[in-house]
Amino acid sequence: MGDVNESAVKRKLGISNWRNLSKDKVLKFAAAMPDMATEVRLKLIDQFPAFKDLGKADIDAVAEAHKSTLAANENSQNHFYKASQDQRDALQADLGRDDLSWAQREALHDRLDENVRRVDDKDSQNKQFLGAGMKVMAAAGAAALGLSVVFVGGKLVGASEDGSEDAQ
């Protein structure tokens, strides 16, 4: 299991040196850690102290994108609800006219009902959208936590196999 050396890991990741370890290669790096020799694992971890910062930067980027998406969604929702309210106001004003036949009033009521249904549908769609966004945020958080566990776990396993730390 511990037969992979530093050169093999770099080849597997497609990099010539550790400065070229990009964000997209971090997952490959983390996945390869169990196959690395203990001394290689420790050496690589020491060469990549910003691992935690990289994960945090990714989470921050996802959170900022999510925040921006929520703001755009809220703006869109507000425009829709304003337009729907304007239509309802106009229909109400038309219903207040005395010169309408029963059929015309019924048609206006049908349009009001349709408007309310569209608002209800839009609200349901928005709740689904927000729920999906929360799932993305939760997945990003779980991924960051998982990478942290792999990183710390790899460091602890390497240290205990090396005998350099006492196991508690």
Short mmCIF file of N, CA and C in Angstrom, two decimals:
data_model
loop_
_atom_site.label_atom_id
_atom_site.label_comp_id
_atom_site.label_asym_id
_atom_site.label_seq_id
_atom_site.Cartn_x
_atom_site.Cartn_y
_atom_site.Cartn_z
N MET A 1 0.83 -1.20 0.00
CA MET A 1 0.00 0.00 0.00
C MET A 1 0.86 1.25 0.00
N GLY A 2 1.95 1.27 0.76
CA GLY A 2 2.78 2.45 0.86
C GLY A 2 3.92 2.43 -0.12
N ASP A 3 3.69 2.01 -1.37
CA ASP A 3 4.76 1.86 -2.33
C ASP A 3 4.82 2.98 -3.36
N VAL A 4 4.00 3.99 -3.25
CA VAL A 4 3.99 5.08 -4.22
C VAL A 4 4.96 6.16 -3.74
N ASN A 5 5.88 6.58 -4.63
CA ASN A 5 6.81 7.62 -4.24
C ASN A 5 6.37 8.99 -4.77
N GLU A 6 7.11 10.03 -4.41
CA GLU A 6 6.75 11.40 -4.77
C GLU A 6 6.66 11.60 -6.28
N SER A 7 7.61 11.05 -7.03
CA SER A 7 7.61 11.20 -8.49
C SER A 7 6.37 10.55 -9.11
N ALA A 8 6.00 9.40 -8.58
CA ALA A 8 4.82 8.71 -9.11
C ALA A 8 3.56 9.52 -8.84
N VAL A 9 3.50 10.13 -7.66
CA VAL A 9 2.32 10.95 -7.34
C VAL A 9 2.25 12.15 -8.28
N LYS A 10 3.37 12.81 -8.51
CA LYS A 10 3.39 13.97 -9.42
C LYS A 10 2.98 13.54 -10.84
N ARG A 11 3.48 12.39 -11.29
CA ARG A 11 3.09 11.90 -12.62
C ARG A 11 1.59 11.63 -12.67
N LYS A 12 1.08 10.99 -11.63
CA LYS A 12 -0.35 10.67 -11.58
C LYS A 12 -1.20 11.94 -11.63
N LEU A 13 -0.72 13.00 -10.99
CA LEU A 13 -1.46 14.27 -10.98
C LEU A 13 -1.19 15.11 -12.22
N GLY A 14 -0.18 14.74 -13.02
CA GLY A 14 0.14 15.48 -14.22
C GLY A 14 0.81 16.82 -13.93
N ILE A 15 1.65 16.85 -12.91
CA ILE A 15 2.35 18.09 -12.56
C ILE A 15 3.85 17.81 -12.49
N SER A 16 4.63 18.87 -12.74
CA SER A 16 6.09 18.70 -12.69
C SER A 16 6.65 19.04 -11.32
N ASN A 17 5.98 19.96 -10.60
CA ASN A 17 6.38 20.26 -9.22
C ASN A 17 5.14 20.64 -8.43
N TRP A 18 5.29 20.73 -7.11
CA TRP A 18 4.13 20.92 -6.24
C TRP A 18 3.53 22.31 -6.34
N ARG A 19 4.27 23.25 -6.88
CA ARG A 19 3.68 24.59 -7.10
C ARG A 19 2.60 24.54 -8.17
N ASN A 20 2.62 23.52 -8.99
CA ASN A 20 1.63 23.37 -10.06
C ASN A 20 0.38 22.63 -9.61
N LEU A 21 0.29 22.31 -8.34
CA LEU A 21 -0.88 21.60 -7.82
C LEU A 21 -2.05 22.57 -7.77
N SER A 22 -2.94 22.45 -8.73
CA SER A 22 -4.08 23.35 -8.84
C SER A 22 -5.27 22.82 -8.04
N LYS A 23 -6.27 23.66 -7.92
CA LYS A 23 -7.45 23.30 -7.14
C LYS A 23 -8.10 22.02 -7.66
N ASP A 24 -8.15 21.86 -8.98
CA ASP A 24 -8.82 20.67 -9.53
C ASP A 24 -8.01 19.39 -9.28
N LYS A 25 -6.73 19.53 -8.98
CA LYS A 25 -5.90 18.35 -8.73
C LYS A 25 -5.88 17.97 -7.25
N VAL A 26 -6.40 18.85 -6.40
CA VAL A 26 -6.37 18.59 -4.95
C VAL A 26 -7.12 17.31 -4.61
N LEU A 27 -8.28 17.10 -5.22
CA LEU A 27 -9.05 15.88 -4.93
C LEU A 27 -8.27 14.63 -5.35
N LYS A 28 -7.62 14.71 -6.50
CA LYS A 28 -6.80 13.57 -6.92
C LYS A 28 -5.68 13.33 -5.92
N PHE A 29 -5.09 14.42 -5.46
CA PHE A 29 -4.02 14.33 -4.46
C PHE A 29 -4.52 13.65 -3.19
N ALA A 30 -5.67 14.12 -2.70
CA ALA A 30 -6.22 13.56 -1.47
C ALA A 30 -6.56 12.07 -1.65
N ALA A 31 -7.08 11.72 -2.81
CA ALA A 31 -7.45 10.32 -3.06
C ALA A 31 -6.22 9.42 -3.14
N ALA A 32 -5.11 9.99 -3.58
CA ALA A 32 -3.89 9.18 -3.73
C ALA A 32 -3.14 9.00 -2.41
N MET A 33 -3.48 9.77 -1.38
CA MET A 33 -2.72 9.73 -0.13
C MET A 33 -2.63 8.34 0.50
N PRO A 34 -3.70 7.55 0.52
CA PRO A 34 -3.57 6.22 1.17
C PRO A 34 -2.56 5.30 0.48
N ASP A 35 -2.30 5.53 -0.81
CA ASP A 35 -1.37 4.68 -1.54
C ASP A 35 0.08 5.13 -1.42
N MET A 36 0.30 6.24 -0.75
CA MET A 36 1.65 6.80 -0.64
C MET A 36 2.41 6.19 0.53
N ALA A 37 3.71 6.12 0.36
CA ALA A 37 4.58 5.72 1.46
C ALA A 37 4.49 6.80 2.54
N THR A 38 4.63 6.39 3.78
CA THR A 38 4.48 7.31 4.91
C THR A 38 5.39 8.51 4.78
N GLU A 39 6.65 8.29 4.46
CA GLU A 39 7.59 9.42 4.36
C GLU A 39 7.23 10.34 3.20
N VAL A 40 6.72 9.77 2.13
CA VAL A 40 6.28 10.59 0.99
C VAL A 40 5.07 11.42 1.39
N ARG A 41 4.13 10.79 2.05
CA ARG A 41 2.91 11.47 2.50
C ARG A 41 3.27 12.67 3.38
N LEU A 42 4.14 12.46 4.35
CA LEU A 42 4.53 13.55 5.26
C LEU A 42 5.27 14.66 4.52
N LYS A 43 6.14 14.27 3.60
CA LYS A 43 6.89 15.26 2.82
C LYS A 43 5.94 16.11 1.97
N LEU A 44 4.96 15.45 1.36
CA LEU A 44 4.00 16.17 0.51
C LEU A 44 3.13 17.11 1.34
N ILE A 45 2.70 16.63 2.49
CA ILE A 45 1.86 17.47 3.35
C ILE A 45 2.64 18.70 3.79
N ASP A 46 3.91 18.52 4.12
CA ASP A 46 4.73 19.67 4.50
C ASP A 46 4.90 20.65 3.35
N GLN A 47 4.93 20.16 2.12
CA GLN A 47 5.09 21.03 0.95
C GLN A 47 3.79 21.72 0.57
N PHE A 48 2.70 21.32 1.16
CA PHE A 48 1.41 21.87 0.79
C PHE A 48 0.66 22.36 2.03
N PRO A 49 1.24 23.32 2.76
CA PRO A 49 0.61 23.78 4.00
C PRO A 49 -0.65 24.60 3.76
N ALA A 50 -0.86 25.08 2.57
CA ALA A 50 -2.03 25.92 2.29
C ALA A 50 -3.25 25.08 1.91
N PHE A 51 -3.22 23.79 2.16
CA PHE A 51 -4.34 22.91 1.80
C PHE A 51 -5.65 23.42 2.40
N LYS A 52 -5.61 23.74 3.68
CA LYS A 52 -6.80 24.24 4.37
C LYS A 52 -7.27 25.55 3.73
N ASP A 53 -6.33 26.44 3.43
CA ASP A 53 -6.68 27.74 2.84
C ASP A 53 -7.31 27.56 1.47
N LEU A 54 -6.83 26.60 0.71
CA LEU A 54 -7.39 26.33 -0.61
C LEU A 54 -8.84 25.88 -0.49
N GLY A 55 -9.11 24.97 0.45
CA GLY A 55 -10.49 24.51 0.68
C GLY A 55 -11.38 25.65 1.13
N LYS A 56 -10.87 26.49 2.02
CA LYS A 56 -11.64 27.63 2.50
C LYS A 56 -11.93 28.61 1.37
N ALA A 57 -10.94 28.84 0.52
CA ALA A 57 -11.15 29.75 -0.62
C ALA A 57 -12.23 29.21 -1.55
N ASP A 58 -12.24 27.89 -1.77
CA ASP A 58 -13.27 27.28 -2.61
C ASP A 58 -14.65 27.46 -1.99
N ILE A 59 -14.75 27.20 -0.68
CA ILE A 59 -16.03 27.37 0.01
C ILE A 59 -16.47 28.82 -0.04
N ASP A 60 -15.54 29.73 0.18
CA ASP A 60 -15.87 31.16 0.12
C ASP A 60 -16.38 31.55 -1.27
N ALA A 61 -15.75 30.99 -2.32
CA ALA A 61 -16.18 31.29 -3.69
C ALA A 61 -17.58 30.75 -3.95
N VAL A 62 -17.85 29.53 -3.49
CA VAL A 62 -19.18 28.95 -3.66
C VAL A 62 -20.22 29.76 -2.88
N ALA A 63 -19.85 30.16 -1.66
CA ALA A 63 -20.78 30.95 -0.84
C ALA A 63 -21.07 32.30 -1.49
N GLU A 64 -20.06 32.93 -2.04
CA GLU A 64 -20.26 34.23 -2.70
C GLU A 64 -21.12 34.09 -3.94
N ALA A 65 -20.88 33.04 -4.72
CA ALA A 65 -21.71 32.79 -5.91
C ALA A 65 -23.15 32.52 -5.49
N HIS A 66 -23.33 31.76 -4.42
CA HIS A 66 -24.67 31.46 -3.92
C HIS A 66 -25.37 32.74 -3.47
N LYS A 67 -24.64 33.58 -2.77
CA LYS A 67 -25.19 34.85 -2.29
C LYS A 67 -25.61 35.74 -3.47
N SER A 68 -24.79 35.79 -4.49
CA SER A 68 -25.10 36.56 -5.69
C SER A 68 -26.33 36.00 -6.41
N THR A 69 -26.41 34.68 -6.48
CA THR A 69 -27.56 34.02 -7.11
C THR A 69 -28.84 34.32 -6.34
N LEU A 70 -28.74 34.29 -5.02
CA LEU A 70 -29.92 34.59 -4.19
C LEU A 70 -30.38 36.03 -4.40
N ALA A 71 -29.44 36.95 -4.50
CA ALA A 71 -29.80 38.36 -4.72
C ALA A 71 -30.48 38.53 -6.08
N ALA A 72 -29.94 37.90 -7.11
CA ALA A 72 -30.55 37.98 -8.44
C ALA A 72 -31.93 37.33 -8.44
N ASN A 73 -32.06 36.21 -7.74
CA ASN A 73 -33.35 35.53 -7.63
C ASN A 73 -34.37 36.42 -6.93
N GLU A 74 -33.96 37.06 -5.85
CA GLU A 74 -34.88 37.94 -5.11
C GLU A 74 -35.34 39.10 -5.99
N ASN A 75 -34.42 39.66 -6.75
CA ASN A 75 -34.77 40.75 -7.66
C ASN A 75 -35.78 40.28 -8.71
N SER A 76 -35.53 39.12 -9.28
CA SER A 76 -36.45 38.55 -10.28
C SER A 76 -37.82 38.29 -9.67
N GLN A 77 -37.82 37.71 -8.47
CA GLN A 77 -39.08 37.43 -7.78
C GLN A 77 -39.86 38.73 -7.54
N ASN A 78 -39.17 39.74 -7.07
CA ASN A 78 -39.83 41.02 -6.80
C ASN A 78 -40.47 41.61 -8.06
N HIS A 79 -39.77 41.53 -9.19
CA HIS A 79 -40.33 42.03 -10.45
C HIS A 79 -41.58 41.24 -10.84
N PHE A 80 -41.50 39.92 -10.70
CA PHE A 80 -42.66 39.08 -11.03
C PHE A 80 -43.85 39.43 -10.15
N TYR A 81 -43.62 39.50 -8.84
CA TYR A 81 -44.72 39.78 -7.92
C TYR A 81 -45.30 41.18 -8.14
N LYS A 82 -44.45 42.13 -8.48
CA LYS A 82 -44.94 43.50 -8.77
C LYS A 82 -45.81 43.48 -10.02
N ALA A 83 -45.36 42.82 -11.06
CA ALA A 83 -46.15 42.73 -12.30
C ALA A 83 -47.47 42.02 -12.05
N SER A 84 -47.44 40.97 -11.25
CA SER A 84 -48.67 40.24 -10.94
C SER A 84 -49.63 41.11 -10.14
N GLN A 85 -49.09 41.86 -9.19
CA GLN A 85 -49.94 42.76 -8.40
C GLN A 85 -50.54 43.85 -9.27
N ASP A 86 -49.74 44.40 -10.19
CA ASP A 86 -50.25 45.43 -11.11
C ASP A 86 -51.40 44.87 -11.95
N GLN A 87 -51.25 43.63 -12.42
CA GLN A 87 -52.32 43.02 -13.20
C GLN A 87 -53.58 42.83 -12.35
N ARG A 88 -53.40 42.37 -11.12
CA ARG A 88 -54.56 42.20 -10.24
C ARG A 88 -55.25 43.54 -9.96
N ASP A 89 -54.47 44.59 -9.76
CA ASP A 89 -55.05 45.91 -9.53
C ASP A 89 -55.87 46.37 -10.74
N ALA A 90 -55.33 46.14 -11.93
CA ALA A 90 -56.04 46.53 -13.15
C ALA A 90 -57.33 45.72 -13.31
N LEU A 91 -57.26 44.43 -13.02
CA LEU A 91 -58.45 43.58 -13.12
C LEU A 91 -59.50 44.01 -12.08
N GLN A 92 -59.05 44.34 -10.89
CA GLN A 92 -59.98 44.81 -9.85
C GLN A 92 -60.66 46.11 -10.29
N ALA A 93 -59.87 47.00 -10.89
CA ALA A 93 -60.45 48.26 -11.37
C ALA A 93 -61.49 47.98 -12.45
N ASP A 94 -61.18 47.06 -13.35
CA ASP A 94 -62.15 46.71 -14.40
C ASP A 94 -63.41 46.10 -13.80
N LEU A 95 -63.26 45.29 -12.76
CA LEU A 95 -64.43 44.68 -12.12
C LEU A 95 -65.32 45.74 -11.46
N GLY A 96 -64.77 46.88 -11.13
CA GLY A 96 -65.54 47.97 -10.50
C GLY A 96 -66.42 48.74 -11.48
N ARG A 97 -66.25 48.47 -12.74
CA ARG A 97 -67.06 49.18 -13.75
C ARG A 97 -68.50 48.66 -13.72
N ASP A 98 -69.45 49.57 -13.92
CA ASP A 98 -70.87 49.21 -13.90
C ASP A 98 -71.38 48.69 -15.24
N ASP A 99 -70.66 48.93 -16.32
CA ASP A 99 -71.17 48.60 -17.66
C ASP A 99 -70.76 47.20 -18.14
N LEU A 100 -70.26 46.33 -17.25
CA LEU A 100 -69.82 44.99 -17.66
C LEU A 100 -70.97 43.99 -17.59
N SER A 101 -70.98 43.10 -18.57
CA SER A 101 -71.97 42.03 -18.55
C SER A 101 -71.50 40.94 -17.58
N TRP A 102 -72.41 40.01 -17.32
CA TRP A 102 -72.05 38.90 -16.43
C TRP A 102 -70.89 38.09 -17.03
N ALA A 103 -70.90 37.84 -18.32
CA ALA A 103 -69.84 37.08 -19.00
C ALA A 103 -68.50 37.80 -18.90
N GLN A 104 -68.52 39.13 -19.03
CA GLN A 104 -67.28 39.91 -18.92
C GLN A 104 -66.73 39.83 -17.48
N ARG A 105 -67.62 39.93 -16.51
CA ARG A 105 -67.19 39.83 -15.10
C ARG A 105 -66.60 38.44 -14.82
N GLU A 106 -67.27 37.42 -15.36
CA GLU A 106 -66.77 36.06 -15.17
C GLU A 106 -65.37 35.90 -15.79
N ALA A 107 -65.17 36.47 -16.96
CA ALA A 107 -63.86 36.41 -17.62
C ALA A 107 -62.79 37.13 -16.78
N LEU A 108 -63.14 38.27 -16.19
CA LEU A 108 -62.19 38.99 -15.34
C LEU A 108 -61.85 38.17 -14.08
N HIS A 109 -62.87 37.53 -13.50
CA HIS A 109 -62.63 36.68 -12.34
C HIS A 109 -61.73 35.50 -12.70
N ASP A 110 -61.94 34.93 -13.88
CA ASP A 110 -61.08 33.83 -14.34
C ASP A 110 -59.63 34.30 -14.49
N ARG A 111 -59.46 35.50 -15.02
CA ARG A 111 -58.10 36.05 -15.16
C ARG A 111 -57.46 36.31 -13.80
N LEU A 112 -58.27 36.75 -12.85
CA LEU A 112 -57.75 36.94 -11.48
C LEU A 112 -57.32 35.60 -10.88
N ASP A 113 -58.15 34.59 -11.05
CA ASP A 113 -57.82 33.25 -10.55
C ASP A 113 -56.51 32.74 -11.18
N GLU A 114 -56.38 32.94 -12.49
CA GLU A 114 -55.17 32.51 -13.20
C GLU A 114 -53.94 33.25 -12.67
N ASN A 115 -54.08 34.52 -12.40
CA ASN A 115 -52.98 35.32 -11.86
C ASN A 115 -52.54 34.76 -10.51
N VAL A 116 -53.50 34.46 -9.65
CA VAL A 116 -53.19 33.92 -8.32
C VAL A 116 -52.51 32.55 -8.45
N ARG A 117 -52.97 31.72 -9.39
CA ARG A 117 -52.34 30.41 -9.61
C ARG A 117 -50.89 30.56 -10.06
N ARG A 118 -50.64 31.52 -10.96
CA ARG A 118 -49.27 31.75 -11.43
C ARG A 118 -48.36 32.19 -10.28
N VAL A 119 -48.89 33.04 -9.42
CA VAL A 119 -48.10 33.48 -8.26
C VAL A 119 -47.80 32.29 -7.35
N ASP A 120 -48.78 31.45 -7.13
CA ASP A 120 -48.58 30.27 -6.30
C ASP A 120 -47.54 29.34 -6.94
N ASP A 121 -47.64 29.12 -8.25
CA ASP A 121 -46.67 28.27 -8.96
C ASP A 121 -45.26 28.86 -8.85
N LYS A 122 -45.17 30.16 -9.03
CA LYS A 122 -43.87 30.83 -8.95
C LYS A 122 -43.27 30.68 -7.55
N ASP A 123 -44.11 30.79 -6.54
CA ASP A 123 -43.65 30.62 -5.17
C ASP A 123 -43.12 29.20 -4.94
N SER A 124 -43.83 28.22 -5.45
CA SER A 124 -43.38 26.82 -5.31
C SER A 124 -42.06 26.60 -6.05
N GLN A 125 -41.95 27.14 -7.26
CA GLN A 125 -40.71 27.01 -8.02
C GLN A 125 -39.55 27.66 -7.27
N ASN A 126 -39.81 28.82 -6.68
CA ASN A 126 -38.76 29.52 -5.95
C ASN A 126 -38.31 28.71 -4.74
N LYS A 127 -39.24 28.10 -4.05
CA LYS A 127 -38.87 27.28 -2.90
C LYS A 127 -38.02 26.09 -3.34
N GLN A 128 -38.33 25.48 -4.47
CA GLN A 128 -37.52 24.38 -4.99
C GLN A 128 -36.13 24.87 -5.35
N PHE A 129 -36.06 26.03 -5.97
CA PHE A 129 -34.78 26.63 -6.35
C PHE A 129 -33.92 26.88 -5.11
N LEU A 130 -34.53 27.47 -4.08
CA LEU A 130 -33.80 27.76 -2.85
C LEU A 130 -33.34 26.46 -2.17
N GLY A 131 -34.18 25.45 -2.21
CA GLY A 131 -33.81 24.16 -1.63
C GLY A 131 -32.63 23.54 -2.37
N ALA A 132 -32.63 23.63 -3.69
CA ALA A 132 -31.50 23.11 -4.47
C ALA A 132 -30.23 23.88 -4.15
N GLY A 133 -30.35 25.19 -3.98
CA GLY A 133 -29.19 26.00 -3.61
C GLY A 133 -28.62 25.61 -2.27
N MET A 134 -29.50 25.30 -1.33
CA MET A 134 -29.03 24.86 -0.01
C MET A 134 -28.32 23.51 -0.11
N LYS A 135 -28.79 22.65 -1.00
CA LYS A 135 -28.13 21.36 -1.19
C LYS A 135 -26.72 21.56 -1.74
N VAL A 136 -26.58 22.50 -2.67
CA VAL A 136 -25.25 22.79 -3.23
C VAL A 136 -24.32 23.30 -2.14
N MET A 137 -24.82 24.21 -1.31
CA MET A 137 -24.00 24.74 -0.22
C MET A 137 -23.63 23.62 0.77
N ALA A 138 -24.58 22.76 1.07
CA ALA A 138 -24.30 21.66 1.99
C ALA A 138 -23.27 20.70 1.39
N ALA A 139 -23.38 20.43 0.10
CA ALA A 139 -22.42 19.54 -0.56
C ALA A 139 -21.03 20.16 -0.57
N ALA A 140 -20.95 21.46 -0.82
CA ALA A 140 -19.65 22.14 -0.80
C ALA A 140 -19.04 22.08 0.59
N GLY A 141 -19.85 22.30 1.60
CA GLY A 141 -19.35 22.21 2.97
C GLY A 141 -18.89 20.81 3.32
N ALA A 142 -19.66 19.83 2.89
CA ALA A 142 -19.28 18.43 3.16
C ALA A 142 -17.99 18.07 2.44
N ALA A 143 -17.83 18.55 1.21
CA ALA A 143 -16.61 18.27 0.46
C ALA A 143 -15.40 18.89 1.17
N ALA A 144 -15.55 20.13 1.63
CA ALA A 144 -14.45 20.78 2.35
C ALA A 144 -14.12 20.03 3.63
N LEU A 145 -15.15 19.61 4.34
CA LEU A 145 -14.94 18.84 5.56
C LEU A 145 -14.25 17.52 5.24
N GLY A 146 -14.70 16.86 4.18
CA GLY A 146 -14.09 15.59 3.79
C GLY A 146 -12.62 15.74 3.42
N LEU A 147 -12.31 16.80 2.68
CA LEU A 147 -10.91 17.04 2.33
C LEU A 147 -10.07 17.32 3.58
N SER A 148 -10.65 18.06 4.50
CA SER A 148 -9.92 18.35 5.74
C SER A 148 -9.66 17.08 6.51
N VAL A 149 -10.66 16.21 6.57
CA VAL A 149 -10.50 14.94 7.28
C VAL A 149 -9.43 14.09 6.61
N VAL A 150 -9.45 14.04 5.27
CA VAL A 150 -8.44 13.27 4.54
C VAL A 150 -7.06 13.85 4.82
N PHE A 151 -6.96 15.16 4.78
CA PHE A 151 -5.68 15.83 5.00
C PHE A 151 -5.16 15.56 6.41
N VAL A 152 -5.98 15.86 7.39
CA VAL A 152 -5.57 15.66 8.79
C VAL A 152 -5.37 14.18 9.07
N GLY A 153 -6.27 13.34 8.57
CA GLY A 153 -6.13 11.90 8.77
C GLY A 153 -4.85 11.37 8.17
N GLY A 154 -4.53 11.84 6.97
CA GLY A 154 -3.28 11.42 6.33
C GLY A 154 -2.08 11.86 7.14
N LYS A 155 -2.14 13.05 7.69
CA LYS A 155 -1.02 13.57 8.48
C LYS A 155 -0.88 12.76 9.77
N LEU A 156 -2.00 12.47 10.42
CA LEU A 156 -1.95 11.71 11.67
C LEU A 156 -1.51 10.27 11.45
N VAL A 157 -2.04 9.65 10.39
CA VAL A 157 -1.66 8.27 10.09
C VAL A 157 -0.18 8.20 9.78
N GLY A 158 0.29 9.16 8.98
CA GLY A 158 1.71 9.19 8.63
C GLY A 158 2.57 9.38 9.86
N ALA A 159 2.15 10.25 10.73
CA ALA A 159 2.95 10.51 11.93
C ALA A 159 2.96 9.30 12.85
N SER A 160 1.82 8.62 13.00
CA SER A 160 1.78 7.47 13.90
C SER A 160 2.53 6.27 13.31
N GLU A 161 2.50 6.12 11.98
CA GLU A 161 3.25 5.03 11.35
C GLU A 161 4.75 5.29 11.47
N ASP A 162 5.10 6.54 11.46
CA ASP A 162 6.48 6.96 11.56
C ASP A 162 7.00 6.81 12.99
N GLY A 163 6.06 6.76 13.95
CA GLY A 163 6.43 6.68 15.35
C GLY A 163 6.81 8.02 15.90
N SER A 164 6.57 9.10 15.14
CA SER A 164 6.98 10.43 15.59
C SER A 164 5.97 11.06 16.52
N GLU A 165 4.79 10.49 16.64
CA GLU A 165 3.77 11.00 17.54
C GLU A 165 3.21 9.85 18.35
N ASP A 166 2.88 10.12 19.58
CA ASP A 166 2.26 9.08 20.40
C ASP A 166 0.80 8.95 20.06
N ALA A 167 0.29 7.76 19.86
CA ALA A 167 -1.14 7.54 19.61
C ALA A 167 -1.87 7.63 20.93
N GLN A 168 -2.99 8.29 20.95
CA GLN A 168 -3.78 8.44 22.18
C GLN A 168 -5.04 7.66 22.10
#
